[in-house]
Amino acid sequence: GQQLNQSPQSMFIQEGEDVSMNCTSSSIFNTWLWYKQDPGEGPVLLIALYKAGELTSNGRLTAQFGITRKDSFLNISASIPSDVGIYFCAGREAAGNKLTFGGGTRVLVKP
Amino acid sequence: SQTIHQWPATLVQPVGSPLSLECTVEGTSNPNLYWYRQAAGRGLQLLFYSVGIGQISSEVPQNLSASRPQDRQFILSSKKLLLSDSGFYLCAWNPGGAHRAHEQYFGPGTRLTVT
């Protein structure tokens, strides 16, 4: 079945740093979505991407729809403590109503 | 604006007992509805989705079932819970045929512990 590989699995951030994460697919997607989940809560949609090559920002967050349509990237600039959480990518193939989710990137604060 | 509700928020049930989790959406009509399960520290596994009343698609064979008795109500059930049913259950909706139809919006989740 369809798989999404999300990396890194976890990362430590220091306030003010820029961080990046990505997702790769074994096949082509028509839609890429990025979510953030805080502990004990449902995921919240951050950014939606609908076109290959599209670059979209939401505040300090920027996501890109890869031109091959098999990958997507999320960047967080000037990270702050509240950026801690789990970030999920999700993709949708050409037909259907279902999303495939990546395994998540856990963002933690450096001790 | 649209809102999505799930209840209960937490549930502790013994093995072999029945289960009923409810999800309702407000402020929209004819949404697509989804049930996901999330094991601790893991990603989201799609269990069921529905594109209309009485229409249920099952993604994973298991001892769970889903029903959609009303347009904006989605119920997840089990006749006999297993220990492996423990997890965080999330309901989600999207507008279906509208613009940006594939953006899914999640409820607050139900934490189920089977003992």
PDB file of C-alpha atoms in Angstrom:
ATOM      1  CA  GLY A   1       0.000   0.000   0.000  1.00  0.00           C
ATOM      2  CA  GLN A   2       0.871   3.667  -0.131  1.00  0.00           C
ATOM      3  CA  GLN A   3       3.571   4.786   2.307  1.00  0.00           C
ATOM      4  CA  LEU A   4       4.804   8.177   3.402  1.00  0.00           C
ATOM      5  CA  ASN A   5       8.276   8.409   4.877  1.00  0.00           C
ATOM      6  CA  GLN A   6       8.644  11.405   7.150  1.00  0.00           C
ATOM      7  CA  SER A   7      11.996  12.546   8.482  1.00  0.00           C
ATOM      8  CA  PRO A   8      13.500  13.191  10.852  1.00  0.00           C
ATOM      9  CA  GLN A   9      11.504  11.147  13.358  1.00  0.00           C
ATOM     10  CA  SER A  10      12.480  13.606  16.077  1.00  0.00           C
ATOM     11  CA  MET A  11      14.535  16.732  16.478  1.00  0.00           C
ATOM     12  CA  PHE A  12      15.643  19.120  19.187  1.00  0.00           C
ATOM     13  CA  ILE A  13      15.280  22.827  18.646  1.00  0.00           C
ATOM     14  CA  GLN A  14      16.801  25.818  20.318  1.00  0.00           C
ATOM     15  CA  GLU A  15      14.814  28.999  20.412  1.00  0.00           C
ATOM     16  CA  GLY A  16      15.566  31.109  17.370  1.00  0.00           C
ATOM     17  CA  GLU A  17      16.728  28.236  15.174  1.00  0.00           C
ATOM     18  CA  ASP A  18      15.235  27.351  11.789  1.00  0.00           C
ATOM     19  CA  VAL A  19      14.115  23.724  11.430  1.00  0.00           C
ATOM     20  CA  SER A  20      13.151  21.596   8.470  1.00  0.00           C
ATOM     21  CA  MET A  21      11.364  18.311   7.922  1.00  0.00           C
ATOM     22  CA  ASN A  22      10.217  16.436   4.863  1.00  0.00           C
ATOM     23  CA  CYS A  23       8.006  13.678   3.548  1.00  0.00           C
ATOM     24  CA  THR A  24       8.561  11.412   0.595  1.00  0.00           C
ATOM     25  CA  SER A  25       6.080   9.170  -1.145  1.00  0.00           C
ATOM     26  CA  SER A  26       6.400   6.056  -3.240  1.00  0.00           C
ATOM     27  CA  SER A  27       3.873   7.464  -5.707  1.00  0.00           C
ATOM     28  CA  ILE A  28       2.448  10.750  -6.932  1.00  0.00           C
ATOM     29  CA  PHE A  29       0.196  12.868  -4.749  1.00  0.00           C
ATOM     30  CA  ASN A  30      -2.182  15.642  -5.826  1.00  0.00           C
ATOM     31  CA  THR A  31      -2.460  17.224  -2.392  1.00  0.00           C
ATOM     32  CA  TRP A  32      -0.055  17.658   0.497  1.00  0.00           C
ATOM     33  CA  LEU A  33      -1.141  18.769   3.961  1.00  0.00           C
ATOM     34  CA  TRP A  34       0.868  19.566   7.079  1.00  0.00           C
ATOM     35  CA  TYR A  35      -0.573  19.222  10.593  1.00  0.00           C
ATOM     36  CA  LYS A  36       0.667  19.908  14.131  1.00  0.00           C
ATOM     37  CA  GLN A  37      -0.508  17.877  17.105  1.00  0.00           C
ATOM     38  CA  ASP A  38      -0.093  18.935  20.719  1.00  0.00           C
ATOM     39  CA  PRO A  39      -0.179  16.256  23.450  1.00  0.00           C
ATOM     40  CA  GLY A  40      -3.667  14.892  24.064  1.00  0.00           C
ATOM     41  CA  GLU A  41      -5.268  16.937  21.285  1.00  0.00           C
ATOM     42  CA  GLY A  42      -6.335  16.407  17.704  1.00  0.00           C
ATOM     43  CA  PRO A  43      -4.044  17.484  14.847  1.00  0.00           C
ATOM     44  CA  VAL A  44      -4.496  21.035  13.580  1.00  0.00           C
ATOM     45  CA  LEU A  45      -4.121  21.849   9.896  1.00  0.00           C
ATOM     46  CA  LEU A  46      -1.211  24.223   9.259  1.00  0.00           C
ATOM     47  CA  ILE A  47      -0.770  24.393   5.498  1.00  0.00           C
ATOM     48  CA  ALA A  48      -2.415  22.829   2.430  1.00  0.00           C
ATOM     49  CA  LEU A  49      -0.666  22.505  -0.938  1.00  0.00           C
ATOM     50  CA  TYR A  50      -2.423  21.746  -4.201  1.00  0.00           C
ATOM     51  CA  LYS A  51       0.046  22.359  -7.028  1.00  0.00           C
ATOM     52  CA  ALA A  52       3.478  20.948  -7.833  1.00  0.00           C
ATOM     53  CA  GLY A  53       6.137  23.545  -7.002  1.00  0.00           C
ATOM     54  CA  GLU A  54       3.738  25.529  -4.803  1.00  0.00           C
ATOM     55  CA  LEU A  55       5.342  27.368  -1.894  1.00  0.00           C
ATOM     56  CA  THR A  56       2.940  28.508   0.850  1.00  0.00           C
ATOM     57  CA  SER A  57       3.556  30.308   4.122  1.00  0.00           C
ATOM     58  CA  ASN A  58       1.559  30.558   7.330  1.00  0.00           C
ATOM     59  CA  GLY A  59       3.372  32.928   9.674  1.00  0.00           C
ATOM     60  CA  ARG A  60       6.775  31.425  10.444  1.00  0.00           C
ATOM     61  CA  LEU A  61       5.871  28.200   8.652  1.00  0.00           C
ATOM     62  CA  THR A  62       6.638  27.574   4.995  1.00  0.00           C
ATOM     63  CA  ALA A  63       5.784  24.415   3.078  1.00  0.00           C
ATOM     64  CA  GLN A  64       6.546  23.343  -0.453  1.00  0.00           C
ATOM     65  CA  PHE A  65       4.940  20.848  -2.810  1.00  0.00           C
ATOM     66  CA  GLY A  66       7.845  19.084  -4.533  1.00  0.00           C
ATOM     67  CA  ILE A  67       7.997  19.338  -8.305  1.00  0.00           C
ATOM     68  CA  THR A  68       8.141  15.558  -8.653  1.00  0.00           C
ATOM     69  CA  ARG A  69       4.832  15.438  -6.693  1.00  0.00           C
ATOM     70  CA  LYS A  70       6.381  12.739  -4.525  1.00  0.00           C
ATOM     71  CA  ASP A  71       7.657  14.923  -1.714  1.00  0.00           C
ATOM     72  CA  SER A  72       6.937  17.931   0.460  1.00  0.00           C
ATOM     73  CA  PHE A  73       8.915  20.036   2.903  1.00  0.00           C
ATOM     74  CA  LEU A  74       8.030  22.075   5.971  1.00  0.00           C
ATOM     75  CA  ASN A  75      10.265  24.770   7.406  1.00  0.00           C
ATOM     76  CA  ILE A  76       9.830  26.592  10.691  1.00  0.00           C
ATOM     77  CA  SER A  77      11.789  29.812  11.008  1.00  0.00           C
ATOM     78  CA  ALA A  78      12.973  31.382  14.258  1.00  0.00           C
ATOM     79  CA  SER A  79      11.517  28.587  16.396  1.00  0.00           C
ATOM     80  CA  ILE A  80       9.855  29.370  19.727  1.00  0.00           C
ATOM     81  CA  PRO A  81       8.981  27.053  22.637  1.00  0.00           C
ATOM     82  CA  SER A  82       5.366  26.632  21.511  1.00  0.00           C
ATOM     83  CA  ASP A  83       6.595  25.032  18.276  1.00  0.00           C
ATOM     84  CA  VAL A  84       7.120  21.860  20.319  1.00  0.00           C
ATOM     85  CA  GLY A  85       4.797  19.064  19.245  1.00  0.00           C
ATOM     86  CA  ILE A  86       4.399  16.415  16.564  1.00  0.00           C
ATOM     87  CA  TYR A  87       4.203  17.486  12.942  1.00  0.00           C
ATOM     88  CA  PHE A  88       2.492  15.203  10.426  1.00  0.00           C
ATOM     89  CA  CYS A  89       2.488  15.316   6.672  1.00  0.00           C
ATOM     90  CA  ALA A  90      -0.453  13.866   4.776  1.00  0.00           C
ATOM     91  CA  GLY A  91      -0.982  13.271   1.099  1.00  0.00           C
ATOM     92  CA  ARG A  92      -3.845  12.464  -1.217  1.00  0.00           C
ATOM     93  CA  GLU A  93      -3.583  10.566  -4.460  1.00  0.00           C
ATOM     94  CA  ALA A  94      -5.415  11.671  -7.608  1.00  0.00           C
ATOM     95  CA  ALA A  95      -8.693   9.916  -6.855  1.00  0.00           C
ATOM     96  CA  GLY A  96     -10.503   9.254  -3.618  1.00  0.00           C
ATOM     97  CA  ASN A  97     -11.347  10.857  -0.331  1.00  0.00           C
ATOM     98  CA  LYS A  98      -8.574   9.421   1.800  1.00  0.00           C
ATOM     99  CA  LEU A  99      -5.355  10.855   3.155  1.00  0.00           C
ATOM    100  CA  THR A 100      -2.183   8.901   3.870  1.00  0.00           C
ATOM    101  CA  PHE A 101      -0.264  10.178   6.896  1.00  0.00           C
ATOM    102  CA  GLY A 102       3.447  10.149   7.608  1.00  0.00           C
ATOM    103  CA  GLY A 103       4.777   8.786  10.883  1.00  0.00           C
ATOM    104  CA  GLY A 104       5.329  12.260  12.328  1.00  0.00           C
ATOM    105  CA  THR A 105       8.276  14.413  13.358  1.00  0.00           C
ATOM    106  CA  ARG A 106       8.497  15.034  17.082  1.00  0.00           C
ATOM    107  CA  VAL A 107       9.930  18.479  17.811  1.00  0.00           C
ATOM    108  CA  LEU A 108      11.454  18.884  21.271  1.00  0.00           C
ATOM    109  CA  VAL A 109      13.275  21.698  23.050  1.00  0.00           C
ATOM    110  CA  LYS A 110      16.975  21.306  23.724  1.00  0.00           C
ATOM    111  CA  PRO A 111      17.583  20.899  27.454  1.00  0.00           C
TER     112      PRO A 111
ATOM    113  CA  SER B   1     -18.157  28.340  11.420  1.00  0.00           C
ATOM    114  CA  GLN B   2     -17.782  24.588  11.610  1.00  0.00           C
ATOM    115  CA  THR B   3     -17.015  22.684  14.790  1.00  0.00           C
ATOM    116  CA  ILE B   4     -16.487  19.020  15.512  1.00  0.00           C
ATOM    117  CA  HIS B   5     -17.225  17.321  18.810  1.00  0.00           C
ATOM    118  CA  GLN B   6     -16.204  13.955  20.210  1.00  0.00           C
ATOM    119  CA  TRP B   7     -17.287  12.253  23.378  1.00  0.00           C
ATOM    120  CA  PRO B   8     -16.390  10.968  25.731  1.00  0.00           C
ATOM    121  CA  ALA B   9     -12.983  12.602  26.077  1.00  0.00           C
ATOM    122  CA  THR B  10     -11.575   9.655  28.002  1.00  0.00           C
ATOM    123  CA  LEU B  11     -12.823   6.144  28.607  1.00  0.00           C
ATOM    124  CA  VAL B  12     -11.564   3.153  30.570  1.00  0.00           C
ATOM    125  CA  GLN B  13     -13.261  -0.100  29.664  1.00  0.00           C
ATOM    126  CA  PRO B  14     -12.628  -3.758  30.579  1.00  0.00           C
ATOM    127  CA  VAL B  15     -11.759  -6.346  27.958  1.00  0.00           C
ATOM    128  CA  GLY B  16     -14.870  -7.852  26.427  1.00  0.00           C
ATOM    129  CA  SER B  17     -17.110  -4.854  27.107  1.00  0.00           C
ATOM    130  CA  PRO B  18     -18.918  -2.936  24.339  1.00  0.00           C
ATOM    131  CA  LEU B  19     -17.849   0.430  22.987  1.00  0.00           C
ATOM    132  CA  SER B  20     -19.621   3.423  21.524  1.00  0.00           C
ATOM    133  CA  LEU B  21     -17.787   6.626  20.582  1.00  0.00           C
ATOM    134  CA  GLU B  22     -19.659   9.520  19.059  1.00  0.00           C
ATOM    135  CA  CYS B  23     -18.615  12.305  16.718  1.00  0.00           C
ATOM    136  CA  THR B  24     -20.782  15.187  15.548  1.00  0.00           C
ATOM    137  CA  VAL B  25     -20.075  18.080  13.212  1.00  0.00           C
ATOM    138  CA  GLU B  26     -21.830  21.449  13.275  1.00  0.00           C
ATOM    139  CA  GLY B  27     -22.031  24.198  10.692  1.00  0.00           C
ATOM    140  CA  THR B  28     -21.797  22.117   7.534  1.00  0.00           C
ATOM    141  CA  SER B  29     -23.892  19.648   5.590  1.00  0.00           C
ATOM    142  CA  ASN B  30     -23.044  16.387   3.834  1.00  0.00           C
ATOM    143  CA  PRO B  31     -19.450  16.248   5.068  1.00  0.00           C
ATOM    144  CA  ASN B  32     -17.128  13.316   4.536  1.00  0.00           C
ATOM    145  CA  LEU B  33     -16.413  11.807   7.955  1.00  0.00           C
ATOM    146  CA  TYR B  34     -13.443   9.739   9.122  1.00  0.00           C
ATOM    147  CA  TRP B  35     -12.385   7.655  12.128  1.00  0.00           C
ATOM    148  CA  TYR B  36      -8.672   7.277  12.862  1.00  0.00           C
ATOM    149  CA  ARG B  37      -6.787   5.493  15.620  1.00  0.00           C
ATOM    150  CA  GLN B  38      -3.455   6.676  16.951  1.00  0.00           C
ATOM    151  CA  ALA B  39      -1.317   4.396  19.089  1.00  0.00           C
ATOM    152  CA  ALA B  40       0.968   6.091  21.628  1.00  0.00           C
ATOM    153  CA  GLY B  41       3.749   7.998  19.862  1.00  0.00           C
ATOM    154  CA  ARG B  42       2.644   6.774  16.449  1.00  0.00           C
ATOM    155  CA  GLY B  43       0.970   8.054  13.311  1.00  0.00           C
ATOM    156  CA  LEU B  44      -2.685   7.988  12.332  1.00  0.00           C
ATOM    157  CA  GLN B  45      -4.350   4.843  11.028  1.00  0.00           C
ATOM    158  CA  LEU B  46      -7.556   5.301   9.027  1.00  0.00           C
ATOM    159  CA  LEU B  47     -10.259   2.954  10.297  1.00  0.00           C
ATOM    160  CA  PHE B  48     -13.453   4.016   8.519  1.00  0.00           C
ATOM    161  CA  TYR B  49     -14.759   6.792   6.330  1.00  0.00           C
ATOM    162  CA  SER B  50     -18.200   7.831   5.154  1.00  0.00           C
ATOM    163  CA  VAL B  51     -19.350   9.990   2.257  1.00  0.00           C
ATOM    164  CA  GLY B  52     -23.010   9.987   3.261  1.00  0.00           C
ATOM    165  CA  ILE B  53     -25.694   8.646   5.583  1.00  0.00           C
ATOM    166  CA  GLY B  54     -25.485   4.873   5.834  1.00  0.00           C
ATOM    167  CA  GLN B  55     -22.370   4.727   3.611  1.00  0.00           C
ATOM    168  CA  ILE B  56     -19.365   3.273   5.423  1.00  0.00           C
ATOM    169  CA  SER B  57     -16.011   2.157   4.017  1.00  0.00           C
ATOM    170  CA  SER B  58     -13.784   0.025   6.198  1.00  0.00           C
ATOM    171  CA  GLU B  59     -10.048   0.312   5.814  1.00  0.00           C
ATOM    172  CA  VAL B  60      -8.734  -2.241   8.282  1.00  0.00           C
ATOM    173  CA  PRO B  61     -10.283  -5.592   9.262  1.00  0.00           C
ATOM    174  CA  GLN B  62     -10.914  -5.541  12.984  1.00  0.00           C
ATOM    175  CA  ASN B  63     -13.542  -5.946  15.655  1.00  0.00           C
ATOM    176  CA  LEU B  64     -14.682  -2.339  15.305  1.00  0.00           C
ATOM    177  CA  SER B  65     -17.602  -1.047  13.254  1.00  0.00           C
ATOM    178  CA  ALA B  66     -18.869   2.387  12.268  1.00  0.00           C
ATOM    179  CA  SER B  67     -22.282   3.828  11.532  1.00  0.00           C
ATOM    180  CA  ARG B  68     -23.609   7.130  10.248  1.00  0.00           C
ATOM    181  CA  PRO B  69     -27.247   7.384  11.331  1.00  0.00           C
ATOM    182  CA  GLN B  70     -27.498  11.118  10.571  1.00  0.00           C
ATOM    183  CA  ASP B  71     -25.741  13.471   8.164  1.00  0.00           C
ATOM    184  CA  ARG B  72     -23.428  14.966  10.776  1.00  0.00           C
ATOM    185  CA  GLN B  73     -23.114  12.058  13.210  1.00  0.00           C
ATOM    186  CA  PHE B  74     -20.521   9.307  13.044  1.00  0.00           C
ATOM    187  CA  ILE B  75     -20.351   6.497  15.590  1.00  0.00           C
ATOM    188  CA  LEU B  76     -17.577   3.991  16.267  1.00  0.00           C
ATOM    189  CA  SER B  77     -18.612   0.782  18.004  1.00  0.00           C
ATOM    190  CA  SER B  78     -17.417  -2.571  19.199  1.00  0.00           C
ATOM    191  CA  LYS B  79     -19.328  -5.501  20.671  1.00  0.00           C
ATOM    192  CA  LYS B  80     -16.302  -6.823  22.602  1.00  0.00           C
ATOM    193  CA  LEU B  81     -13.196  -4.765  23.233  1.00  0.00           C
ATOM    194  CA  LEU B  82      -9.684  -6.206  23.012  1.00  0.00           C
ATOM    195  CA  LEU B  83      -6.599  -4.932  24.812  1.00  0.00           C
ATOM    196  CA  SER B  84      -5.204  -3.941  21.417  1.00  0.00           C
ATOM    197  CA  ASP B  85      -8.124  -1.528  20.928  1.00  0.00           C
ATOM    198  CA  SER B  86      -6.536   0.918  23.369  1.00  0.00           C
ATOM    199  CA  GLY B  87      -5.491   4.164  21.754  1.00  0.00           C
ATOM    200  CA  PHE B  88      -6.436   7.700  20.849  1.00  0.00           C
ATOM    201  CA  TYR B  89      -9.445   7.809  18.540  1.00  0.00           C
ATOM    202  CA  LEU B  90      -9.830  10.803  16.289  1.00  0.00           C
ATOM    203  CA  CYS B  91     -12.776  11.838  14.181  1.00  0.00           C
ATOM    204  CA  ALA B  92     -12.260  14.145  11.213  1.00  0.00           C
ATOM    205  CA  TRP B  93     -14.386  15.811   8.539  1.00  0.00           C
ATOM    206  CA  ASN B  94     -13.911  17.516   5.211  1.00  0.00           C
ATOM    207  CA  PRO B  95     -16.331  19.402   2.981  1.00  0.00           C
ATOM    208  CA  GLY B  96     -16.449  16.749   0.271  1.00  0.00           C
ATOM    209  CA  GLY B  97     -17.196  18.208  -3.151  1.00  0.00           C
ATOM    210  CA  ALA B  98     -16.387  21.840  -2.324  1.00  0.00           C
ATOM    211  CA  HIS B  99     -13.224  23.810  -3.106  1.00  0.00           C
ATOM    212  CA  ARG B 100     -10.296  22.669  -0.938  1.00  0.00           C
ATOM    213  CA  ALA B 101     -12.399  19.608  -0.255  1.00  0.00           C
ATOM    214  CA  HIS B 102      -9.560  17.390   0.865  1.00  0.00           C
ATOM    215  CA  GLU B 103      -8.477  19.357   3.912  1.00  0.00           C
ATOM    216  CA  GLN B 104      -9.472  17.261   6.905  1.00  0.00           C
ATOM    217  CA  TYR B 105     -10.280  18.861  10.253  1.00  0.00           C
ATOM    218  CA  PHE B 106      -9.935  16.839  13.411  1.00  0.00           C
ATOM    219  CA  GLY B 107     -11.912  16.633  16.615  1.00  0.00           C
ATOM    220  CA  PRO B 108     -10.362  16.694  20.091  1.00  0.00           C
ATOM    221  CA  GLY B 109     -10.119  12.892  20.290  1.00  0.00           C
ATOM    222  CA  THR B 110     -11.138  10.169  22.739  1.00  0.00           C
ATOM    223  CA  ARG B 111      -8.498   8.419  24.830  1.00  0.00           C
ATOM    224  CA  LEU B 112      -9.564   4.763  25.232  1.00  0.00           C
ATOM    225  CA  THR B 113      -7.836   2.456  27.681  1.00  0.00           C
ATOM    226  CA  VAL B 114      -8.875  -1.189  27.680  1.00  0.00           C
ATOM    227  CA  THR B 115      -7.940  -2.961  30.906  1.00  0.00           C
TER     228      THR B 115
END
